[in-house]
Amino acid sequence: MSDIRPESLKRITNETLANGFIEEQIKELRAQIGDGKVLLALSGGVDSSVVAALLIKAIGKNLVCVHVNHGLLRKGEPEQVIRVFREEMDANLIYVDAVDRFLDKLAGVSDPETKRKIIGKEFIDVFAEEAAKLDGIRFLGQGTIYPDILESKGVKAHHNVGGLPPELDFELVEPVKFLYKDEVRVVGKALGLPDNMVYRQPFPGPGLGVRCVGAITRDRLESLREADAIVREEIEKLPERPWQYFCAIPDFQSTGIKDSKRYMGWAVVIRAVNTVDAVTATVPEIPFKTLTTIRDRIIADVPGVNRVLWDISEKPVSTIEWE
Ligand code: XMP
């Protein structure tokens, strides 16, 4: 099949068009797959979740989803994947707790690109090991979307960890490969996926790994995960959400004072940006009340943190992420 979006495909802007697309895809998926089995790396991101939901409708238990928890996901994400797909959609879902494995490999590594490489390689290794345990799989599901084809020659998110294990010899199943992101979201909504999955903000493949600046330690990573949940919860109360909002924890400490004693603690950095294409980004105003609420909650509830900062840097020159 060519990689040019077919002219017959209308832009999917509403539920009716999404339902038409879903019916058409179910027919095509059944024709392609027959009674074969499909393996899918399900991160819980919009694209892989929509592909999973489509395949569940088309082939049910012949879809085998693998969710790898690398320890760098946001608070509640692995649990949500299990709840939505295993419990609500009755999917065949293999949950792999690979947290120790990833964090052991990352211990002491501070160079950002080396961290990314380790996370990417380990992901492929874990996924390939799970695939090797399964018999009779002929197909690999992929959440490739049209911008992936246009921008990176069909390789899913070039700098992502969710790419196709190159040594695995499967026929690809890519039901949303001609859709733009906003269309994938409309289809996801029509498939009944929860809003916080469908309208999720972009999240890097290496996840919290690039926000736990420098060499990742388990305690600093846990503090980052807690602080991130607070930042998201408070910013999501605003009438208009920034394009991306999160926090980072640099690997330095500064002085705090508690019970009349000085001690060293980490600083949490709040980051929120608006952008169209992530190439340039501006910093939206955040109401001071929201910032102070975030500060108070983080200081009260997040272990080891004694300072909260707001990053007002624009891109360029600062990148959106801290690494
Ligand atoms: P930067 O930090 O380069 O980020 O301004 C631009 C956008 O890309 C995301 N990002 C990543 N996404 N893997 C990804 O899948 C990565 O390694 C990665 N690094 C940055 C970032 O969150 C922002 O949306």
Tab-separated table of C-alpha atoms and ligand atoms in Angstrom:
chain	number	residue	atom	x	y	z
A	1	MET	CA	0.000	0.000	0.000
A	2	SER	CA	1.332	3.464	-0.797
A	3	ASP	CA	2.066	5.917	1.969
A	4	ILE	CA	-0.047	8.703	0.512
A	5	ARG	CA	-3.261	9.494	2.294
A	6	PRO	CA	-6.117	8.212	0.109
A	7	GLU	CA	-8.294	10.940	-1.381
A	8	SER	CA	-11.406	8.967	-0.456
A	9	LEU	CA	-10.614	9.412	3.243
A	10	LYS	CA	-12.637	12.376	4.498
A	11	ARG	CA	-11.153	14.463	7.289
A	12	ILE	CA	-12.536	12.941	10.476
A	13	THR	CA	-14.005	15.836	12.395
A	14	ASN	CA	-16.976	14.316	14.196
A	15	GLU	CA	-18.351	11.143	15.700
A	16	THR	CA	-20.346	10.138	12.607
A	17	LEU	CA	-17.261	10.262	10.404
A	18	ALA	CA	-15.287	8.462	13.117
A	19	ASN	CA	-17.883	5.692	13.287
A	20	GLY	CA	-17.737	5.282	9.502
A	21	PHE	CA	-13.943	5.048	9.693
A	22	ILE	CA	-14.155	2.533	12.553
A	23	GLU	CA	-16.567	0.254	10.625
A	24	GLU	CA	-14.411	0.426	7.521
A	25	GLN	CA	-11.254	-0.330	9.493
A	26	ILE	CA	-12.812	-3.295	11.275
A	27	LYS	CA	-13.608	-4.826	7.868
A	28	GLU	CA	-10.110	-4.110	6.561
A	29	LEU	CA	-8.402	-5.380	9.704
A	30	ARG	CA	-10.387	-8.633	9.602
A	31	ALA	CA	-9.508	-9.058	5.934
A	32	GLN	CA	-5.796	-8.461	6.596
A	33	ILE	CA	-5.480	-10.496	9.776
A	34	GLY	CA	-8.010	-13.319	9.350
A	35	ASP	CA	-7.652	-15.560	12.396
A	36	GLY	CA	-4.008	-14.513	12.921
A	37	LYS	CA	-2.648	-12.939	16.078
A	38	VAL	CA	-1.391	-9.370	16.489
A	39	LEU	CA	1.132	-8.143	19.018
A	40	LEU	CA	0.975	-4.509	20.135
A	41	ALA	CA	3.191	-2.440	22.434
A	42	LEU	CA	0.584	-0.488	24.371
A	43	SER	CA	2.079	2.527	26.130
A	44	GLY	CA	-1.223	4.132	27.043
A	45	GLY	CA	-0.502	7.079	24.727
A	46	VAL	CA	-3.234	8.232	22.355
A	47	ASP	CA	-2.006	6.450	19.234
A	48	SER	CA	-1.312	3.000	20.652
A	49	SER	CA	-4.492	3.157	22.738
A	50	VAL	CA	-6.651	3.929	19.695
A	51	VAL	CA	-4.975	1.135	17.709
A	52	ALA	CA	-5.591	-1.252	20.618
A	53	ALA	CA	-9.259	-0.267	20.883
A	54	LEU	CA	-9.752	-0.711	17.111
A	55	LEU	CA	-8.054	-4.113	17.108
A	56	ILE	CA	-10.033	-5.271	20.132
A	57	LYS	CA	-13.220	-4.501	18.182
A	58	ALA	CA	-11.921	-6.243	15.074
A	59	ILE	CA	-10.222	-9.363	16.442
A	60	GLY	CA	-10.870	-9.474	20.208
A	61	LYS	CA	-8.516	-11.810	22.061
A	62	ASN	CA	-6.353	-12.376	18.997
A	63	LEU	CA	-4.798	-9.045	19.877
A	64	VAL	CA	-2.043	-9.424	22.459
A	65	CYS	CA	-1.162	-6.104	24.084
A	66	VAL	CA	2.106	-5.716	25.969
A	67	HIS	CA	2.359	-2.851	28.421
A	68	VAL	CA	5.922	-2.295	29.594
A	69	ASN	CA	6.190	-0.326	32.809
A	70	HIS	CA	9.695	1.120	32.676
A	71	GLY	CA	9.250	3.080	35.873
A	72	LEU	CA	9.306	6.395	34.000
A	73	LEU	CA	5.557	6.736	33.462
A	74	ARG	CA	3.448	9.328	35.197
A	75	LYS	CA	1.516	8.648	38.358
A	76	GLY	CA	-1.438	6.318	37.724
A	77	GLU	CA	-0.630	5.531	34.077
A	78	PRO	CA	0.139	1.796	34.292
A	79	GLU	CA	-2.934	1.338	36.488
A	80	GLN	CA	-5.094	3.174	33.955
A	81	VAL	CA	-3.868	1.005	31.079
A	82	ILE	CA	-4.751	-2.122	33.062
A	83	ARG	CA	-8.136	-0.761	34.120
A	84	VAL	CA	-9.224	0.473	30.693
A	85	PHE	CA	-7.923	-2.362	28.561
A	86	ARG	CA	-7.970	-5.465	30.751
A	87	GLU	CA	-10.945	-4.688	32.967
A	88	GLU	CA	-13.203	-2.516	30.806
A	89	MET	CA	-12.366	-3.760	27.304
A	90	ASP	CA	-11.520	-7.338	28.293
A	91	ALA	CA	-8.306	-7.215	26.266
A	92	ASN	CA	-5.587	-9.801	26.250
A	93	LEU	CA	-3.016	-7.648	28.094
A	94	ILE	CA	0.413	-8.677	29.288
A	95	TYR	CA	1.696	-6.288	31.943
A	96	VAL	CA	5.465	-6.301	32.307
A	97	ASP	CA	6.895	-4.774	35.449
A	98	ALA	CA	10.356	-3.843	34.182
A	99	VAL	CA	10.927	-1.003	36.643
A	100	ASP	CA	13.972	-2.498	38.393
A	101	ARG	CA	15.513	-3.535	35.132
A	102	PHE	CA	15.352	-0.033	33.638
A	103	LEU	CA	16.389	1.789	36.789
A	104	ASP	CA	19.329	-0.569	37.371
A	105	LYS	CA	20.562	0.065	33.811
A	106	LEU	CA	20.148	3.825	34.257
A	107	ALA	CA	21.877	4.008	37.637
A	108	GLY	CA	24.747	6.485	37.591
A	109	VAL	CA	24.142	7.543	33.956
A	110	SER	CA	23.897	11.308	33.619
A	111	ASP	CA	24.317	12.021	29.900
A	112	PRO	CA	20.844	12.709	28.420
A	113	GLU	CA	21.421	10.989	25.080
A	114	THR	CA	22.945	7.937	26.761
A	115	LYS	CA	19.903	7.801	29.033
A	116	ARG	CA	17.615	7.934	25.975
A	117	LYS	CA	19.595	5.171	24.263
A	118	ILE	CA	19.487	2.924	27.318
A	119	ILE	CA	15.734	3.404	27.693
A	120	GLY	CA	15.145	2.744	23.971
A	121	LYS	CA	17.328	-0.364	23.849
A	122	GLU	CA	15.948	-1.808	27.056
A	123	PHE	CA	12.409	-1.275	25.791
A	124	ILE	CA	13.146	-3.207	22.622
A	125	ASP	CA	14.843	-5.993	24.596
A	126	VAL	CA	11.915	-6.351	27.008
A	127	PHE	CA	9.390	-6.295	24.172
A	128	ALA	CA	11.351	-8.828	22.099
A	129	GLU	CA	11.612	-11.144	25.114
A	130	GLU	CA	7.860	-11.006	25.618
A	131	ALA	CA	7.300	-11.639	21.896
A	132	ALA	CA	9.605	-14.671	22.035
A	133	LYS	CA	7.434	-16.224	24.753
A	134	LEU	CA	4.382	-16.148	22.500
A	135	ASP	CA	3.548	-18.625	19.767
A	136	GLY	CA	1.859	-18.014	16.471
A	137	ILE	CA	2.116	-14.221	16.231
A	138	ARG	CA	2.318	-13.038	12.619
A	139	PHE	CA	1.430	-9.383	12.913
A	140	LEU	CA	2.687	-6.342	14.782
A	141	GLY	CA	0.272	-3.495	15.525
A	142	GLN	CA	1.741	0.006	15.376
A	143	GLY	CA	0.348	3.406	16.297
A	144	THR	CA	1.961	5.083	13.292
A	145	ILE	CA	0.088	8.270	12.374
A	146	TYR	CA	0.318	10.341	9.201
A	147	PRO	CA	2.810	12.931	10.534
A	148	ASP	CA	5.155	10.016	11.410
A	149	ILE	CA	5.097	9.011	7.741
A	150	LEU	CA	5.558	12.574	6.533
A	151	GLU	CA	8.257	13.530	9.018
A	152	SER	CA	10.253	10.423	9.687
A	153	LYS	CA	9.754	8.040	6.791
A	154	GLY	CA	7.271	5.862	8.593
A	155	VAL	CA	9.396	5.262	11.645
A	156	LYS	CA	7.219	5.873	14.637
A	157	ALA	CA	8.447	8.913	16.604
A	158	HIS	CA	12.074	8.841	15.507
A	159	HIS	CA	13.463	9.736	18.920
A	160	ASN	CA	10.910	7.714	20.775
A	161	VAL	CA	11.318	4.507	22.728
A	162	GLY	CA	8.172	2.985	21.249
A	163	GLY	CA	9.669	2.029	17.895
A	164	LEU	CA	9.462	-1.266	16.136
A	165	PRO	CA	11.988	-3.856	17.278
A	166	PRO	CA	13.928	-4.165	14.006
A	167	GLU	CA	14.862	-7.803	14.517
A	168	LEU	CA	11.251	-8.901	14.814
A	169	ASP	CA	9.936	-10.124	11.527
A	170	PHE	CA	6.247	-9.301	11.567
A	171	GLU	CA	3.749	-7.991	9.055
A	172	LEU	CA	2.703	-4.503	10.173
A	173	VAL	CA	-0.852	-3.541	11.078
A	174	GLU	CA	-1.212	0.248	11.112
A	175	PRO	CA	-4.879	1.213	11.122
A	176	VAL	CA	-4.406	4.932	11.888
A	177	LYS	CA	-1.468	5.573	9.603
A	178	PHE	CA	-3.369	8.034	7.421
A	179	LEU	CA	-4.824	10.031	10.303
A	180	TYR	CA	-3.650	13.280	11.813
A	181	LYS	CA	-3.470	13.542	15.597
A	182	ASP	CA	-6.759	15.434	15.964
A	183	GLU	CA	-8.493	12.718	13.898
A	184	VAL	CA	-6.978	9.958	16.048
A	185	ARG	CA	-8.466	11.726	19.058
A	186	VAL	CA	-11.946	11.892	17.477
A	187	VAL	CA	-11.736	8.169	16.675
A	188	GLY	CA	-10.528	7.421	20.218
A	189	LYS	CA	-13.465	9.317	21.666
A	190	ALA	CA	-15.893	7.426	19.408
A	191	LEU	CA	-14.311	4.158	20.559
A	192	GLY	CA	-15.145	5.084	24.158
A	193	LEU	CA	-11.646	5.730	25.469
A	194	PRO	CA	-11.529	8.008	28.538
A	195	ASP	CA	-10.949	11.733	27.967
A	196	ASN	CA	-7.691	11.835	29.901
A	197	MET	CA	-6.297	9.238	27.517
A	198	VAL	CA	-7.722	10.809	24.332
A	199	TYR	CA	-6.783	14.418	25.150
A	200	ARG	CA	-3.486	13.613	26.809
A	201	GLN	CA	-0.734	16.190	26.461
A	202	PRO	CA	2.386	15.090	24.576
A	203	PHE	CA	4.678	12.970	26.736
A	204	PRO	CA	8.183	11.992	25.641
A	205	GLY	CA	8.892	8.299	25.036
A	206	PRO	CA	11.674	8.285	27.658
A	207	GLY	CA	9.059	9.746	29.975
A	208	LEU	CA	10.089	11.094	33.356
A	209	GLY	CA	13.613	9.884	32.539
A	210	VAL	CA	14.408	13.187	30.789
A	211	ARG	CA	12.814	15.241	33.578
A	212	CYS	CA	14.726	13.602	36.428
A	213	VAL	CA	17.760	15.578	35.354
A	214	GLY	CA	21.173	13.888	35.450
A	215	ALA	CA	21.660	10.440	36.967
A	216	ILE	CA	18.246	9.110	38.004
A	217	THR	CA	17.834	8.011	41.586
A	218	ARG	CA	14.728	6.214	42.782
A	219	ASP	CA	13.912	8.687	45.529
A	220	ARG	CA	14.261	11.753	43.264
A	221	LEU	CA	12.228	9.994	40.556
A	222	GLU	CA	9.423	9.245	43.028
A	223	SER	CA	9.413	12.874	44.159
A	224	LEU	CA	9.234	13.988	40.528
A	225	ARG	CA	6.268	11.671	39.883
A	226	GLU	CA	4.390	13.039	42.905
A	227	ALA	CA	5.192	16.671	42.046
A	228	ASP	CA	4.181	16.122	38.407
A	229	ALA	CA	0.783	14.774	39.486
A	230	ILE	CA	0.232	17.911	41.600
A	231	VAL	CA	1.308	20.274	38.793
A	232	ARG	CA	-1.004	18.537	36.314
A	233	GLU	CA	-3.944	18.478	38.690
A	234	GLU	CA	-3.698	22.192	39.508
A	235	ILE	CA	-3.038	23.358	35.939
A	236	GLU	CA	-5.947	21.284	34.668
A	237	LYS	CA	-8.251	23.376	36.854
A	238	LEU	CA	-7.476	26.438	34.693
A	239	PRO	CA	-10.024	27.394	32.028
A	240	GLU	CA	-7.345	27.142	29.343
A	241	ARG	CA	-4.661	24.514	29.514
A	242	PRO	CA	-1.189	25.151	28.115
A	243	TRP	CA	-0.054	22.812	25.304
A	244	GLN	CA	2.359	21.011	27.602
A	245	TYR	CA	2.848	21.329	31.362
A	246	PHE	CA	4.930	19.281	33.729
A	247	CYS	CA	7.828	19.604	36.095
A	248	ALA	CA	11.476	18.668	36.235
A	249	ILE	CA	13.779	17.944	39.152
A	250	PRO	CA	17.376	19.042	38.596
A	251	ASP	CA	20.116	17.065	40.295
A	252	PHE	CA	21.205	19.751	42.703
A	253	GLN	CA	20.152	20.584	46.215
A	254	SER	CA	19.760	23.860	48.052
A	255	THR	CA	19.301	24.833	51.656
A	256	GLY	CA	16.015	24.632	53.487
A	257	ILE	CA	15.053	25.019	57.112
A	258	LYS	CA	12.814	22.731	59.130
A	259	ASP	CA	12.369	22.533	62.905
A	260	SER	CA	15.034	25.243	63.209
A	261	LYS	CA	17.558	23.042	61.410
A	262	ARG	CA	19.128	23.669	58.033
A	263	TYR	CA	18.997	20.808	55.552
A	264	MET	CA	19.541	20.227	51.838
A	265	GLY	CA	16.620	19.494	49.500
A	266	TRP	CA	15.725	19.355	45.814
A	267	ALA	CA	14.053	22.046	43.748
A	268	VAL	CA	11.003	21.291	41.596
A	269	VAL	CA	10.794	23.317	38.387
A	270	ILE	CA	7.349	24.028	36.949
A	271	ARG	CA	7.358	24.103	33.125
A	272	ALA	CA	4.388	25.085	30.971
A	273	VAL	CA	4.547	26.032	27.305
A	274	ASN	CA	2.395	26.865	24.334
A	275	THR	CA	3.484	25.885	20.864
A	276	VAL	CA	2.116	24.816	17.505
A	277	ASP	CA	4.838	22.470	16.375
A	278	ALA	CA	7.223	22.185	19.358
A	279	VAL	CA	9.919	23.932	17.279
A	280	THR	CA	9.364	27.235	19.051
A	281	ALA	CA	7.461	27.701	22.289
A	282	THR	CA	6.181	30.541	24.430
A	283	VAL	CA	5.387	30.649	28.123
A	284	PRO	CA	1.762	31.310	29.074
A	285	GLU	CA	0.879	33.292	32.163
A	286	ILE	CA	-0.130	31.091	35.053
A	287	PRO	CA	-2.238	32.762	37.769
A	288	PHE	CA	-0.132	33.407	40.868
A	289	LYS	CA	-2.763	31.611	42.973
A	290	THR	CA	-2.217	28.437	40.949
A	291	LEU	CA	1.552	28.732	41.389
A	292	THR	CA	1.300	29.207	45.148
A	293	THR	CA	-1.161	26.317	45.482
A	294	ILE	CA	1.254	24.094	43.567
A	295	ARG	CA	4.111	25.328	45.777
A	296	ASP	CA	2.223	24.654	49.006
A	297	ARG	CA	1.115	21.177	47.959
A	298	ILE	CA	4.565	20.172	46.754
A	299	ILE	CA	6.315	21.452	49.873
A	300	ALA	CA	3.765	19.740	52.114
A	301	ASP	CA	3.533	16.405	50.315
A	302	VAL	CA	6.609	15.682	48.239
A	303	PRO	CA	9.509	14.172	50.174
A	304	GLY	CA	12.916	15.790	49.819
A	305	VAL	CA	11.732	18.964	48.046
A	306	ASN	CA	12.266	22.347	49.706
A	307	ARG	CA	12.064	24.783	46.781
A	308	VAL	CA	9.653	25.391	43.875
A	309	LEU	CA	10.691	27.375	40.794
A	310	TRP	CA	8.840	28.486	37.666
A	311	ASP	CA	10.735	28.215	34.389
A	312	ILE	CA	9.792	31.214	32.215
A	313	SER	CA	12.279	30.437	29.420
A	314	GLU	CA	11.103	30.379	25.844
A	315	LYS	CA	12.186	28.116	22.995
A	316	PRO	CA	14.573	29.131	21.516
A	317	VAL	CA	16.861	29.260	23.328
A	318	SER	CA	15.644	26.839	25.968
A	319	THR	CA	14.231	23.506	24.875
A	320	ILE	CA	10.861	22.494	26.271
A	321	GLU	CA	12.304	19.557	28.211
A	322	TRP	CA	15.221	20.027	30.583
A	323	GLU	CA	17.294	17.353	28.838
B	1	XMP	P1	12.315	19.851	23.216
B	1	XMP	O1	12.714	19.546	24.621
B	1	XMP	O2	13.292	19.315	22.198
B	1	XMP	O3	10.971	19.035	22.974
B	1	XMP	O4	11.996	21.304	23.002
B	1	XMP	C1	10.102	19.178	21.885
B	1	XMP	C2	8.953	18.198	22.075
B	1	XMP	O5	9.435	16.849	21.952
B	1	XMP	C3	9.228	16.146	23.150
B	1	XMP	N1	10.429	15.335	23.399
B	1	XMP	C4	10.495	14.028	23.184
B	1	XMP	N2	9.568	13.165	22.718
B	1	XMP	N3	11.128	11.417	22.909
B	1	XMP	C5	9.895	11.852	22.598
B	1	XMP	O6	9.066	11.051	22.209
B	1	XMP	C6	12.129	12.228	23.376
B	1	XMP	O7	13.245	11.799	23.649
B	1	XMP	C7	11.768	13.615	23.502
B	1	XMP	N4	12.479	14.706	23.890
B	1	XMP	C8	11.617	15.757	23.820
B	1	XMP	C9	8.990	17.182	24.243
B	1	XMP	O8	8.201	16.685	25.310
B	1	XMP	C10	8.309	18.282	23.463
B	1	XMP	O9	6.913	18.047	23.329
